[in-house]
Amino acid sequence: MTVDISDASALNITRTVTDLRSLVSAWKREGFTIGFVPTMGALHEGHLGLVREAAQRADRVIASVFVNPTQFAAHEDLGSYPRQEARDAELLAGAGCHLLFAPSVDEMYPAGATTTISVGGPAEDLEGAFRPQMFGGVALVVSKLFNQVQPDVAVFGEKDFQQLMVVRRMVRDLDIPVEIVGNPTERDGYGLALSSRNAYLSEAELEVARQLNGVLAEGAAKAGTGVSAAVIEREAEAALLGAGFDSIDYVAVRDASDLSAFEGPVDRPARILAAARIGKTRLIDNMAVPA
């Protein structure tokens, strides 16, 4: 691989850990700090906001595009997950990214690899209950990426708030020397959280989906008034079903620091989180409860 490390405006693309480490080492010898944004591709403005935030915090920004098979169950959409590397590279270059790391599955998980990571704490319940394979897969791939990139700072979106909490706990528990930054959720003009899976929605389903954030906002407002978490959760679930969602996996008001449940009124910083299904699409979102 031949790259020009002197041109900060160029987007380099590498596919092997060896080439990645070579370029990162060269940057570090120049005294540059490294920001990192891990993604599964199919990039949208939410991802680009993470890149721009990383660029504010580091001299060089690396983004990875890797659809990680270890976090998908057999019945989930691994095979149909959107892949558009050429467009992703163009978007990353425009957002100020300096390097795209786009490894193959064989590069990330060589033949004979058997190591796994078991996560608890914030990984339990919510997404952990409905997608029990997910957070172990996330922890494994993120820990590998951190070892490969060795960033000073990594930026994750708050849309996947539970994932952000799991990564923070993993970094703390494993003494990984990287600062984890959470970036606020990017939303469309109707308040719908940007997601690669929004592309699956029909126009009619999109109209329903755009009501999710309003229901969460109403629940968050109630949580700040002393209403019990259980009441807020029941009312929000009923409102989502009334809005046209086909089923609700969960609506939960949880402690913002560790995702523990409330026994009664919300009496400390909190988040309201939801996962709801419409048609073949599963949407997640969350919102901070006003202090």
PDB file of C-alpha atoms in Angstrom:
ATOM      1  CA  MET A   1       0.000   0.000   0.000  1.00  0.00           C
ATOM      2  CA  THR A   2       1.270   3.468  -0.938  1.00  0.00           C
ATOM      3  CA  VAL A   3      -0.282   6.420   0.847  1.00  0.00           C
ATOM      4  CA  ASP A   4       0.499  10.094   1.111  1.00  0.00           C
ATOM      5  CA  ILE A   5       0.438  10.936   4.797  1.00  0.00           C
ATOM      6  CA  SER A   6       1.372  14.538   4.067  1.00  0.00           C
ATOM      7  CA  ASP A   7      -1.957  15.251   2.344  1.00  0.00           C
ATOM      8  CA  ALA A   8      -4.469  15.738   5.151  1.00  0.00           C
ATOM      9  CA  SER A   9      -7.302  16.218   2.635  1.00  0.00           C
ATOM     10  CA  ALA A  10      -6.898  12.797   0.993  1.00  0.00           C
ATOM     11  CA  LEU A  11      -9.055   9.830   2.004  1.00  0.00           C
ATOM     12  CA  ASN A  12      -6.876   6.755   2.096  1.00  0.00           C
ATOM     13  CA  ILE A  13      -8.557   3.339   1.948  1.00  0.00           C
ATOM     14  CA  THR A  14      -6.987   0.243   3.450  1.00  0.00           C
ATOM     15  CA  ARG A  15      -8.279  -3.287   3.952  1.00  0.00           C
ATOM     16  CA  THR A  16      -5.643  -5.021   6.062  1.00  0.00           C
ATOM     17  CA  VAL A  17      -4.600  -4.604   9.667  1.00  0.00           C
ATOM     18  CA  THR A  18      -0.945  -4.484   8.607  1.00  0.00           C
ATOM     19  CA  ASP A  19      -1.503  -1.526   6.283  1.00  0.00           C
ATOM     20  CA  LEU A  20      -3.743   0.198   8.829  1.00  0.00           C
ATOM     21  CA  ARG A  21      -1.114  -0.047  11.539  1.00  0.00           C
ATOM     22  CA  SER A  22       1.597   1.162   9.177  1.00  0.00           C
ATOM     23  CA  LEU A  23      -0.319   4.339   8.388  1.00  0.00           C
ATOM     24  CA  VAL A  24      -1.366   4.968  11.991  1.00  0.00           C
ATOM     25  CA  SER A  25       2.227   4.508  13.154  1.00  0.00           C
ATOM     26  CA  ALA A  26       3.392   7.050  10.578  1.00  0.00           C
ATOM     27  CA  TRP A  27       0.800   9.554  11.770  1.00  0.00           C
ATOM     28  CA  LYS A  28       1.749   9.026  15.397  1.00  0.00           C
ATOM     29  CA  ARG A  29       5.422   9.557  14.583  1.00  0.00           C
ATOM     30  CA  GLU A  30       4.346  12.919  13.182  1.00  0.00           C
ATOM     31  CA  GLY A  31       2.744  13.671  16.564  1.00  0.00           C
ATOM     32  CA  PHE A  32      -0.856  13.427  15.339  1.00  0.00           C
ATOM     33  CA  THR A  33      -3.688  12.291  17.592  1.00  0.00           C
ATOM     34  CA  ILE A  34      -6.157   9.737  16.197  1.00  0.00           C
ATOM     35  CA  GLY A  35      -9.949   9.910  16.240  1.00  0.00           C
ATOM     36  CA  PHE A  36     -12.004   6.865  15.311  1.00  0.00           C
ATOM     37  CA  VAL A  37     -15.593   6.254  14.152  1.00  0.00           C
ATOM     38  CA  PRO A  38     -16.601   2.596  13.741  1.00  0.00           C
ATOM     39  CA  THR A  39     -19.568   2.014  11.390  1.00  0.00           C
ATOM     40  CA  MET A  40     -21.313  -0.710   9.432  1.00  0.00           C
ATOM     41  CA  GLY A  41     -21.551   1.505   6.354  1.00  0.00           C
ATOM     42  CA  ALA A  42     -24.647   2.732   4.491  1.00  0.00           C
ATOM     43  CA  LEU A  43     -23.657   6.095   5.895  1.00  0.00           C
ATOM     44  CA  HIS A  44     -26.017   9.006   6.507  1.00  0.00           C
ATOM     45  CA  GLU A  45     -25.766  12.427   8.124  1.00  0.00           C
ATOM     46  CA  GLY A  46     -25.750  10.863  11.588  1.00  0.00           C
ATOM     47  CA  HIS A  47     -22.517   9.012  10.829  1.00  0.00           C
ATOM     48  CA  LEU A  48     -20.986  12.097   9.245  1.00  0.00           C
ATOM     49  CA  GLY A  49     -21.743  14.059  12.394  1.00  0.00           C
ATOM     50  CA  LEU A  50     -19.638  11.528  14.308  1.00  0.00           C
ATOM     51  CA  VAL A  51     -16.775  12.039  11.862  1.00  0.00           C
ATOM     52  CA  ARG A  52     -16.983  15.806  12.231  1.00  0.00           C
ATOM     53  CA  GLU A  53     -17.016  15.492  16.022  1.00  0.00           C
ATOM     54  CA  ALA A  54     -13.937  13.248  15.878  1.00  0.00           C
ATOM     55  CA  ALA A  55     -12.229  15.836  13.668  1.00  0.00           C
ATOM     56  CA  GLN A  56     -12.818  18.444  16.375  1.00  0.00           C
ATOM     57  CA  ARG A  57     -11.071  16.219  18.911  1.00  0.00           C
ATOM     58  CA  ALA A  58      -8.171  14.705  16.944  1.00  0.00           C
ATOM     59  CA  ASP A  59      -5.700  15.537  14.178  1.00  0.00           C
ATOM     60  CA  ARG A  60      -6.520  12.533  11.994  1.00  0.00           C
ATOM     61  CA  VAL A  61      -9.821  10.682  11.696  1.00  0.00           C
ATOM     62  CA  ILE A  62     -10.263   7.018  10.805  1.00  0.00           C
ATOM     63  CA  ALA A  63     -13.652   5.483  10.034  1.00  0.00           C
ATOM     64  CA  SER A  64     -14.226   1.773   9.635  1.00  0.00           C
ATOM     65  CA  VAL A  65     -16.898   0.194   7.454  1.00  0.00           C
ATOM     66  CA  PHE A  66     -17.506  -3.413   8.431  1.00  0.00           C
ATOM     67  CA  VAL A  67     -20.823  -5.263   8.588  1.00  0.00           C
ATOM     68  CA  ASN A  68     -20.023  -7.376  11.614  1.00  0.00           C
ATOM     69  CA  PRO A  69     -21.479 -10.899  11.367  1.00  0.00           C
ATOM     70  CA  THR A  70     -20.965 -11.742  15.048  1.00  0.00           C
ATOM     71  CA  GLN A  71     -23.684  -9.333  16.169  1.00  0.00           C
ATOM     72  CA  PHE A  72     -26.403 -10.723  13.879  1.00  0.00           C
ATOM     73  CA  ALA A  73     -28.560 -13.735  14.671  1.00  0.00           C
ATOM     74  CA  ALA A  74     -29.366 -16.232  11.910  1.00  0.00           C
ATOM     75  CA  HIS A  75     -32.847 -14.738  11.333  1.00  0.00           C
ATOM     76  CA  GLU A  76     -31.642 -11.110  11.160  1.00  0.00           C
ATOM     77  CA  ASP A  77     -30.780  -8.972   8.147  1.00  0.00           C
ATOM     78  CA  LEU A  78     -27.031  -9.591   7.754  1.00  0.00           C
ATOM     79  CA  GLY A  79     -27.382 -10.615   4.109  1.00  0.00           C
ATOM     80  CA  SER A  80     -29.631  -7.704   3.148  1.00  0.00           C
ATOM     81  CA  TYR A  81     -27.916  -5.023   5.231  1.00  0.00           C
ATOM     82  CA  PRO A  82     -27.163  -2.185   2.775  1.00  0.00           C
ATOM     83  CA  ARG A  83     -23.613  -2.042   1.444  1.00  0.00           C
ATOM     84  CA  GLN A  84     -22.421   0.948  -0.607  1.00  0.00           C
ATOM     85  CA  GLU A  85     -18.708   1.418  -0.057  1.00  0.00           C
ATOM     86  CA  ALA A  86     -18.043   3.801  -2.961  1.00  0.00           C
ATOM     87  CA  ARG A  87     -20.706   6.230  -1.770  1.00  0.00           C
ATOM     88  CA  ASP A  88     -19.576   5.833   1.835  1.00  0.00           C
ATOM     89  CA  ALA A  89     -16.009   6.742   0.847  1.00  0.00           C
ATOM     90  CA  GLU A  90     -17.213   9.847  -0.972  1.00  0.00           C
ATOM     91  CA  LEU A  91     -19.263  10.957   2.024  1.00  0.00           C
ATOM     92  CA  LEU A  92     -16.405  10.324   4.451  1.00  0.00           C
ATOM     93  CA  ALA A  93     -13.995  12.362   2.342  1.00  0.00           C
ATOM     94  CA  GLY A  94     -16.434  15.265   2.330  1.00  0.00           C
ATOM     95  CA  ALA A  95     -16.839  15.086   6.114  1.00  0.00           C
ATOM     96  CA  GLY A  96     -13.110  15.367   6.795  1.00  0.00           C
ATOM     97  CA  CYS A  97     -12.190  11.704   7.299  1.00  0.00           C
ATOM     98  CA  HIS A  98      -8.589  10.795   6.462  1.00  0.00           C
ATOM     99  CA  LEU A  99      -8.691   6.983   6.337  1.00  0.00           C
ATOM    100  CA  LEU A 100     -11.356   4.390   5.588  1.00  0.00           C
ATOM    101  CA  PHE A 101     -10.605   0.956   7.023  1.00  0.00           C
ATOM    102  CA  ALA A 102     -12.767  -1.543   5.115  1.00  0.00           C
ATOM    103  CA  PRO A 103     -11.627  -5.057   6.055  1.00  0.00           C
ATOM    104  CA  SER A 104     -13.081  -8.337   4.832  1.00  0.00           C
ATOM    105  CA  VAL A 105     -14.685 -10.834   7.208  1.00  0.00           C
ATOM    106  CA  ASP A 106     -11.621 -13.064   6.828  1.00  0.00           C
ATOM    107  CA  GLU A 107      -9.338 -10.165   7.791  1.00  0.00           C
ATOM    108  CA  MET A 108     -11.335  -9.450  10.942  1.00  0.00           C
ATOM    109  CA  TYR A 109     -12.013 -13.086  11.877  1.00  0.00           C
ATOM    110  CA  PRO A 110      -9.211 -15.275  10.485  1.00  0.00           C
ATOM    111  CA  ALA A 111      -9.790 -19.003  10.184  1.00  0.00           C
ATOM    112  CA  GLY A 112      -9.536 -20.666  13.575  1.00  0.00           C
ATOM    113  CA  ALA A 113     -10.480 -17.593  15.615  1.00  0.00           C
ATOM    114  CA  THR A 114     -12.401 -18.736  18.694  1.00  0.00           C
ATOM    115  CA  THR A 115     -12.164 -15.890  21.226  1.00  0.00           C
ATOM    116  CA  THR A 116     -15.417 -14.293  22.369  1.00  0.00           C
ATOM    117  CA  ILE A 117     -16.309 -11.565  24.866  1.00  0.00           C
ATOM    118  CA  SER A 118     -19.063 -11.934  27.434  1.00  0.00           C
ATOM    119  CA  VAL A 119     -20.615  -8.661  28.557  1.00  0.00           C
ATOM    120  CA  GLY A 120     -22.961  -7.912  31.447  1.00  0.00           C
ATOM    121  CA  GLY A 121     -24.125  -4.817  33.306  1.00  0.00           C
ATOM    122  CA  PRO A 122     -25.627  -2.386  30.786  1.00  0.00           C
ATOM    123  CA  ALA A 123     -25.741  -5.153  28.139  1.00  0.00           C
ATOM    124  CA  GLU A 124     -28.411  -7.007  30.072  1.00  0.00           C
ATOM    125  CA  ASP A 125     -32.113  -6.533  29.338  1.00  0.00           C
ATOM    126  CA  LEU A 126     -33.590  -4.256  26.620  1.00  0.00           C
ATOM    127  CA  GLU A 127     -31.605  -4.997  23.419  1.00  0.00           C
ATOM    128  CA  GLY A 128     -29.733  -7.686  25.324  1.00  0.00           C
ATOM    129  CA  ALA A 129     -32.986  -9.551  25.934  1.00  0.00           C
ATOM    130  CA  PHE A 130     -34.339  -9.280  22.392  1.00  0.00           C
ATOM    131  CA  ARG A 131     -31.000  -9.684  20.600  1.00  0.00           C
ATOM    132  CA  PRO A 132     -28.918 -11.759  23.032  1.00  0.00           C
ATOM    133  CA  GLN A 133     -26.114 -12.277  20.540  1.00  0.00           C
ATOM    134  CA  MET A 134     -25.649  -8.614  19.728  1.00  0.00           C
ATOM    135  CA  PHE A 135     -23.590  -7.034  22.494  1.00  0.00           C
ATOM    136  CA  GLY A 136     -21.087  -9.882  22.701  1.00  0.00           C
ATOM    137  CA  GLY A 137     -20.516  -9.395  18.967  1.00  0.00           C
ATOM    138  CA  VAL A 138     -20.311  -5.628  19.334  1.00  0.00           C
ATOM    139  CA  ALA A 139     -17.812  -5.898  22.202  1.00  0.00           C
ATOM    140  CA  LEU A 140     -15.665  -8.343  20.237  1.00  0.00           C
ATOM    141  CA  VAL A 141     -15.466  -6.291  17.048  1.00  0.00           C
ATOM    142  CA  VAL A 142     -15.054  -2.943  18.832  1.00  0.00           C
ATOM    143  CA  SER A 143     -12.271  -4.303  21.053  1.00  0.00           C
ATOM    144  CA  LYS A 144     -10.509  -5.661  17.951  1.00  0.00           C
ATOM    145  CA  LEU A 145     -10.907  -2.349  16.145  1.00  0.00           C
ATOM    146  CA  PHE A 146      -9.556  -0.446  19.142  1.00  0.00           C
ATOM    147  CA  ASN A 147      -6.516  -2.737  19.205  1.00  0.00           C
ATOM    148  CA  GLN A 148      -6.026  -2.316  15.457  1.00  0.00           C
ATOM    149  CA  VAL A 149      -6.543   1.464  15.256  1.00  0.00           C
ATOM    150  CA  GLN A 150      -5.264   2.406  18.738  1.00  0.00           C
ATOM    151  CA  PRO A 151      -7.202   5.688  18.709  1.00  0.00           C
ATOM    152  CA  ASP A 152      -6.994   8.449  21.264  1.00  0.00           C
ATOM    153  CA  VAL A 153     -10.738   9.106  21.019  1.00  0.00           C
ATOM    154  CA  ALA A 154     -13.665   7.190  19.548  1.00  0.00           C
ATOM    155  CA  VAL A 155     -17.080   8.707  18.807  1.00  0.00           C
ATOM    156  CA  PHE A 156     -20.379   6.789  18.981  1.00  0.00           C
ATOM    157  CA  GLY A 157     -23.917   7.991  18.382  1.00  0.00           C
ATOM    158  CA  GLU A 158     -26.365   8.313  21.266  1.00  0.00           C
ATOM    159  CA  LYS A 159     -29.086   6.808  19.076  1.00  0.00           C
ATOM    160  CA  ASP A 160     -27.638   3.423  20.090  1.00  0.00           C
ATOM    161  CA  PHE A 161     -27.501   4.532  23.712  1.00  0.00           C
ATOM    162  CA  GLN A 162     -27.297   1.062  25.227  1.00  0.00           C
ATOM    163  CA  GLN A 163     -24.446   0.184  22.874  1.00  0.00           C
ATOM    164  CA  LEU A 164     -22.645   3.359  23.943  1.00  0.00           C
ATOM    165  CA  MET A 165     -23.014   2.323  27.577  1.00  0.00           C
ATOM    166  CA  VAL A 166     -21.730  -1.191  26.828  1.00  0.00           C
ATOM    167  CA  VAL A 167     -18.660   0.187  25.046  1.00  0.00           C
ATOM    168  CA  ARG A 168     -17.934   2.582  27.908  1.00  0.00           C
ATOM    169  CA  ARG A 169     -18.159  -0.247  30.433  1.00  0.00           C
ATOM    170  CA  MET A 170     -15.954  -2.520  28.313  1.00  0.00           C
ATOM    171  CA  VAL A 171     -13.289   0.185  27.938  1.00  0.00           C
ATOM    172  CA  ARG A 172     -13.318   0.789  31.673  1.00  0.00           C
ATOM    173  CA  ASP A 173     -13.297  -2.892  32.626  1.00  0.00           C
ATOM    174  CA  LEU A 174     -10.530  -3.835  30.166  1.00  0.00           C
ATOM    175  CA  ASP A 175      -8.395  -0.706  30.740  1.00  0.00           C
ATOM    176  CA  ILE A 176      -8.447   0.244  27.059  1.00  0.00           C
ATOM    177  CA  PRO A 177      -6.785   3.671  26.740  1.00  0.00           C
ATOM    178  CA  VAL A 178      -9.347   5.467  24.569  1.00  0.00           C
ATOM    179  CA  GLU A 179     -11.748   8.302  25.360  1.00  0.00           C
ATOM    180  CA  ILE A 180     -15.336   7.402  24.437  1.00  0.00           C
ATOM    181  CA  VAL A 181     -17.502  10.295  23.272  1.00  0.00           C
ATOM    182  CA  GLY A 182     -21.265  10.104  22.777  1.00  0.00           C
ATOM    183  CA  ASN A 183     -22.687  12.339  20.039  1.00  0.00           C
ATOM    184  CA  PRO A 184     -26.349  13.508  20.085  1.00  0.00           C
ATOM    185  CA  THR A 185     -28.781  11.703  17.775  1.00  0.00           C
ATOM    186  CA  GLU A 186     -29.235  13.206  14.302  1.00  0.00           C
ATOM    187  CA  ARG A 187     -32.897  13.477  13.266  1.00  0.00           C
ATOM    188  CA  ASP A 188     -34.804  14.324  10.109  1.00  0.00           C
ATOM    189  CA  GLY A 189     -37.143  17.303   9.828  1.00  0.00           C
ATOM    190  CA  TYR A 190     -39.904  15.273  11.494  1.00  0.00           C
ATOM    191  CA  GLY A 191     -37.739  14.181  14.412  1.00  0.00           C
ATOM    192  CA  LEU A 192     -37.179  10.599  13.245  1.00  0.00           C
ATOM    193  CA  ALA A 193     -33.745   9.359  14.260  1.00  0.00           C
ATOM    194  CA  LEU A 194     -31.571   8.796  11.202  1.00  0.00           C
ATOM    195  CA  SER A 195     -30.878   5.105  10.611  1.00  0.00           C
ATOM    196  CA  SER A 196     -29.694   2.947   7.746  1.00  0.00           C
ATOM    197  CA  ARG A 197     -32.794   0.814   8.325  1.00  0.00           C
ATOM    198  CA  ASN A 198     -35.117   3.747   7.562  1.00  0.00           C
ATOM    199  CA  ALA A 199     -34.516   2.886   3.906  1.00  0.00           C
ATOM    200  CA  TYR A 200     -36.617  -0.255   4.442  1.00  0.00           C
ATOM    201  CA  LEU A 201     -39.738   1.798   5.259  1.00  0.00           C
ATOM    202  CA  SER A 202     -42.546   2.423   2.783  1.00  0.00           C
ATOM    203  CA  GLU A 203     -44.094   5.889   2.646  1.00  0.00           C
ATOM    204  CA  ALA A 204     -47.003   4.742   4.831  1.00  0.00           C
ATOM    205  CA  GLU A 205     -44.641   3.125   7.340  1.00  0.00           C
ATOM    206  CA  LEU A 206     -42.501   6.241   7.388  1.00  0.00           C
ATOM    207  CA  GLU A 207     -45.513   8.303   8.487  1.00  0.00           C
ATOM    208  CA  VAL A 208     -45.974   5.970  11.444  1.00  0.00           C
ATOM    209  CA  ALA A 209     -42.246   5.842  12.254  1.00  0.00           C
ATOM    210  CA  ARG A 210     -42.088   9.615  12.514  1.00  0.00           C
ATOM    211  CA  GLN A 211     -44.358   9.496  15.559  1.00  0.00           C
ATOM    212  CA  LEU A 212     -41.876   7.514  17.629  1.00  0.00           C
ATOM    213  CA  ASN A 213     -39.834  10.482  18.810  1.00  0.00           C
ATOM    214  CA  GLY A 214     -42.967  12.419  19.798  1.00  0.00           C
ATOM    215  CA  VAL A 215     -44.184   9.584  22.010  1.00  0.00           C
ATOM    216  CA  LEU A 216     -40.765   9.360  23.639  1.00  0.00           C
ATOM    217  CA  ALA A 217     -40.631  13.113  24.158  1.00  0.00           C
ATOM    218  CA  GLU A 218     -44.016  13.019  25.881  1.00  0.00           C
ATOM    219  CA  GLY A 219     -42.870  10.156  28.107  1.00  0.00           C
ATOM    220  CA  ALA A 220     -39.634  11.963  28.944  1.00  0.00           C
ATOM    221  CA  ALA A 221     -41.568  15.081  29.927  1.00  0.00           C
ATOM    222  CA  LYS A 222     -43.840  13.062  32.227  1.00  0.00           C
ATOM    223  CA  ALA A 223     -40.840  11.354  33.805  1.00  0.00           C
ATOM    224  CA  GLY A 224     -39.613  14.729  34.974  1.00  0.00           C
ATOM    225  CA  THR A 225     -42.860  15.403  36.851  1.00  0.00           C
ATOM    226  CA  GLY A 226     -42.773  12.544  39.339  1.00  0.00           C
ATOM    227  CA  VAL A 227     -44.936  10.040  37.435  1.00  0.00           C
ATOM    228  CA  SER A 228     -43.734   6.492  38.049  1.00  0.00           C
ATOM    229  CA  ALA A 229     -41.596   4.828  35.388  1.00  0.00           C
ATOM    230  CA  ALA A 230     -44.032   1.907  35.078  1.00  0.00           C
ATOM    231  CA  VAL A 231     -46.945   4.219  34.236  1.00  0.00           C
ATOM    232  CA  ILE A 232     -44.892   6.133  31.681  1.00  0.00           C
ATOM    233  CA  GLU A 233     -43.813   2.896  30.010  1.00  0.00           C
ATOM    234  CA  ARG A 234     -47.376   1.541  29.776  1.00  0.00           C
ATOM    235  CA  GLU A 235     -48.750   4.781  28.378  1.00  0.00           C
ATOM    236  CA  ALA A 236     -45.956   5.140  25.832  1.00  0.00           C
ATOM    237  CA  GLU A 237     -46.396   1.564  24.623  1.00  0.00           C
ATOM    238  CA  ALA A 238     -50.126   2.111  24.183  1.00  0.00           C
ATOM    239  CA  ALA A 239     -49.458   5.354  22.308  1.00  0.00           C
ATOM    240  CA  LEU A 240     -47.065   3.638  19.902  1.00  0.00           C
ATOM    241  CA  LEU A 241     -49.535   0.877  19.168  1.00  0.00           C
ATOM    242  CA  GLY A 242     -52.217   3.512  18.679  1.00  0.00           C
ATOM    243  CA  ALA A 243     -49.923   5.336  16.243  1.00  0.00           C
ATOM    244  CA  GLY A 244     -49.767   2.258  14.033  1.00  0.00           C
ATOM    245  CA  PHE A 245     -46.699   0.312  15.118  1.00  0.00           C
ATOM    246  CA  ASP A 246     -47.276  -3.423  14.761  1.00  0.00           C
ATOM    247  CA  SER A 247     -45.567  -4.465  17.985  1.00  0.00           C
ATOM    248  CA  ILE A 248     -43.415  -3.037  20.760  1.00  0.00           C
ATOM    249  CA  ASP A 249     -40.379  -4.893  22.056  1.00  0.00           C
ATOM    250  CA  TYR A 250     -39.944  -2.476  24.938  1.00  0.00           C
ATOM    251  CA  VAL A 251     -40.408   1.027  26.243  1.00  0.00           C
ATOM    252  CA  ALA A 252     -38.230   1.577  29.298  1.00  0.00           C
ATOM    253  CA  VAL A 253     -37.252   4.472  31.537  1.00  0.00           C
ATOM    254  CA  ARG A 254     -33.775   3.742  32.869  1.00  0.00           C
ATOM    255  CA  ASP A 255     -30.985   5.337  34.883  1.00  0.00           C
ATOM    256  CA  ALA A 256     -28.790   7.261  32.468  1.00  0.00           C
ATOM    257  CA  SER A 257     -25.563   6.108  34.124  1.00  0.00           C
ATOM    258  CA  ASP A 258     -26.031   2.324  34.155  1.00  0.00           C
ATOM    259  CA  LEU A 259     -29.486   1.548  32.636  1.00  0.00           C
ATOM    260  CA  SER A 260     -30.828   0.201  35.915  1.00  0.00           C
ATOM    261  CA  ALA A 261     -34.611   0.241  36.343  1.00  0.00           C
ATOM    262  CA  PHE A 262     -36.632   2.612  38.540  1.00  0.00           C
ATOM    263  CA  GLU A 263     -38.868   1.142  41.227  1.00  0.00           C
ATOM    264  CA  GLY A 264     -41.070   4.234  41.372  1.00  0.00           C
ATOM    265  CA  PRO A 265     -40.776   7.860  40.250  1.00  0.00           C
ATOM    266  CA  VAL A 266     -37.764   8.952  38.239  1.00  0.00           C
ATOM    267  CA  ASP A 267     -35.514  10.584  40.816  1.00  0.00           C
ATOM    268  CA  ARG A 268     -32.142  10.759  39.036  1.00  0.00           C
ATOM    269  CA  PRO A 269     -30.855  11.406  35.494  1.00  0.00           C
ATOM    270  CA  ALA A 270     -32.628   9.061  33.103  1.00  0.00           C
ATOM    271  CA  ARG A 271     -33.269   7.978  29.525  1.00  0.00           C
ATOM    272  CA  ILE A 272     -36.422   6.655  27.943  1.00  0.00           C
ATOM    273  CA  LEU A 273     -35.637   3.972  25.377  1.00  0.00           C
ATOM    274  CA  ALA A 274     -37.840   2.100  22.925  1.00  0.00           C
ATOM    275  CA  ALA A 275     -37.729  -0.575  20.248  1.00  0.00           C
ATOM    276  CA  ALA A 276     -40.766  -0.926  18.007  1.00  0.00           C
ATOM    277  CA  ARG A 277     -41.607  -2.840  14.850  1.00  0.00           C
ATOM    278  CA  ILE A 278     -43.467  -1.717  11.776  1.00  0.00           C
ATOM    279  CA  GLY A 279     -43.760  -4.074   8.858  1.00  0.00           C
ATOM    280  CA  LYS A 280     -40.417  -5.862   8.526  1.00  0.00           C
ATOM    281  CA  THR A 281     -38.443  -3.015  10.127  1.00  0.00           C
ATOM    282  CA  ARG A 282     -37.363  -2.701  13.731  1.00  0.00           C
ATOM    283  CA  LEU A 283     -36.627   0.840  14.934  1.00  0.00           C
ATOM    284  CA  ILE A 284     -34.901   1.949  18.120  1.00  0.00           C
ATOM    285  CA  ASP A 285     -34.681   5.397  19.658  1.00  0.00           C
ATOM    286  CA  ASN A 286     -34.116   7.055  23.000  1.00  0.00           C
ATOM    287  CA  MET A 287     -34.333  10.448  24.619  1.00  0.00           C
ATOM    288  CA  ALA A 288     -32.939  12.112  27.709  1.00  0.00           C
ATOM    289  CA  VAL A 289     -35.375  12.828  30.529  1.00  0.00           C
ATOM    290  CA  PRO A 290     -35.308  16.548  31.395  1.00  0.00           C
ATOM    291  CA  ALA A 291     -33.627  17.249  34.714  1.00  0.00           C
TER     292      ALA A 291
END
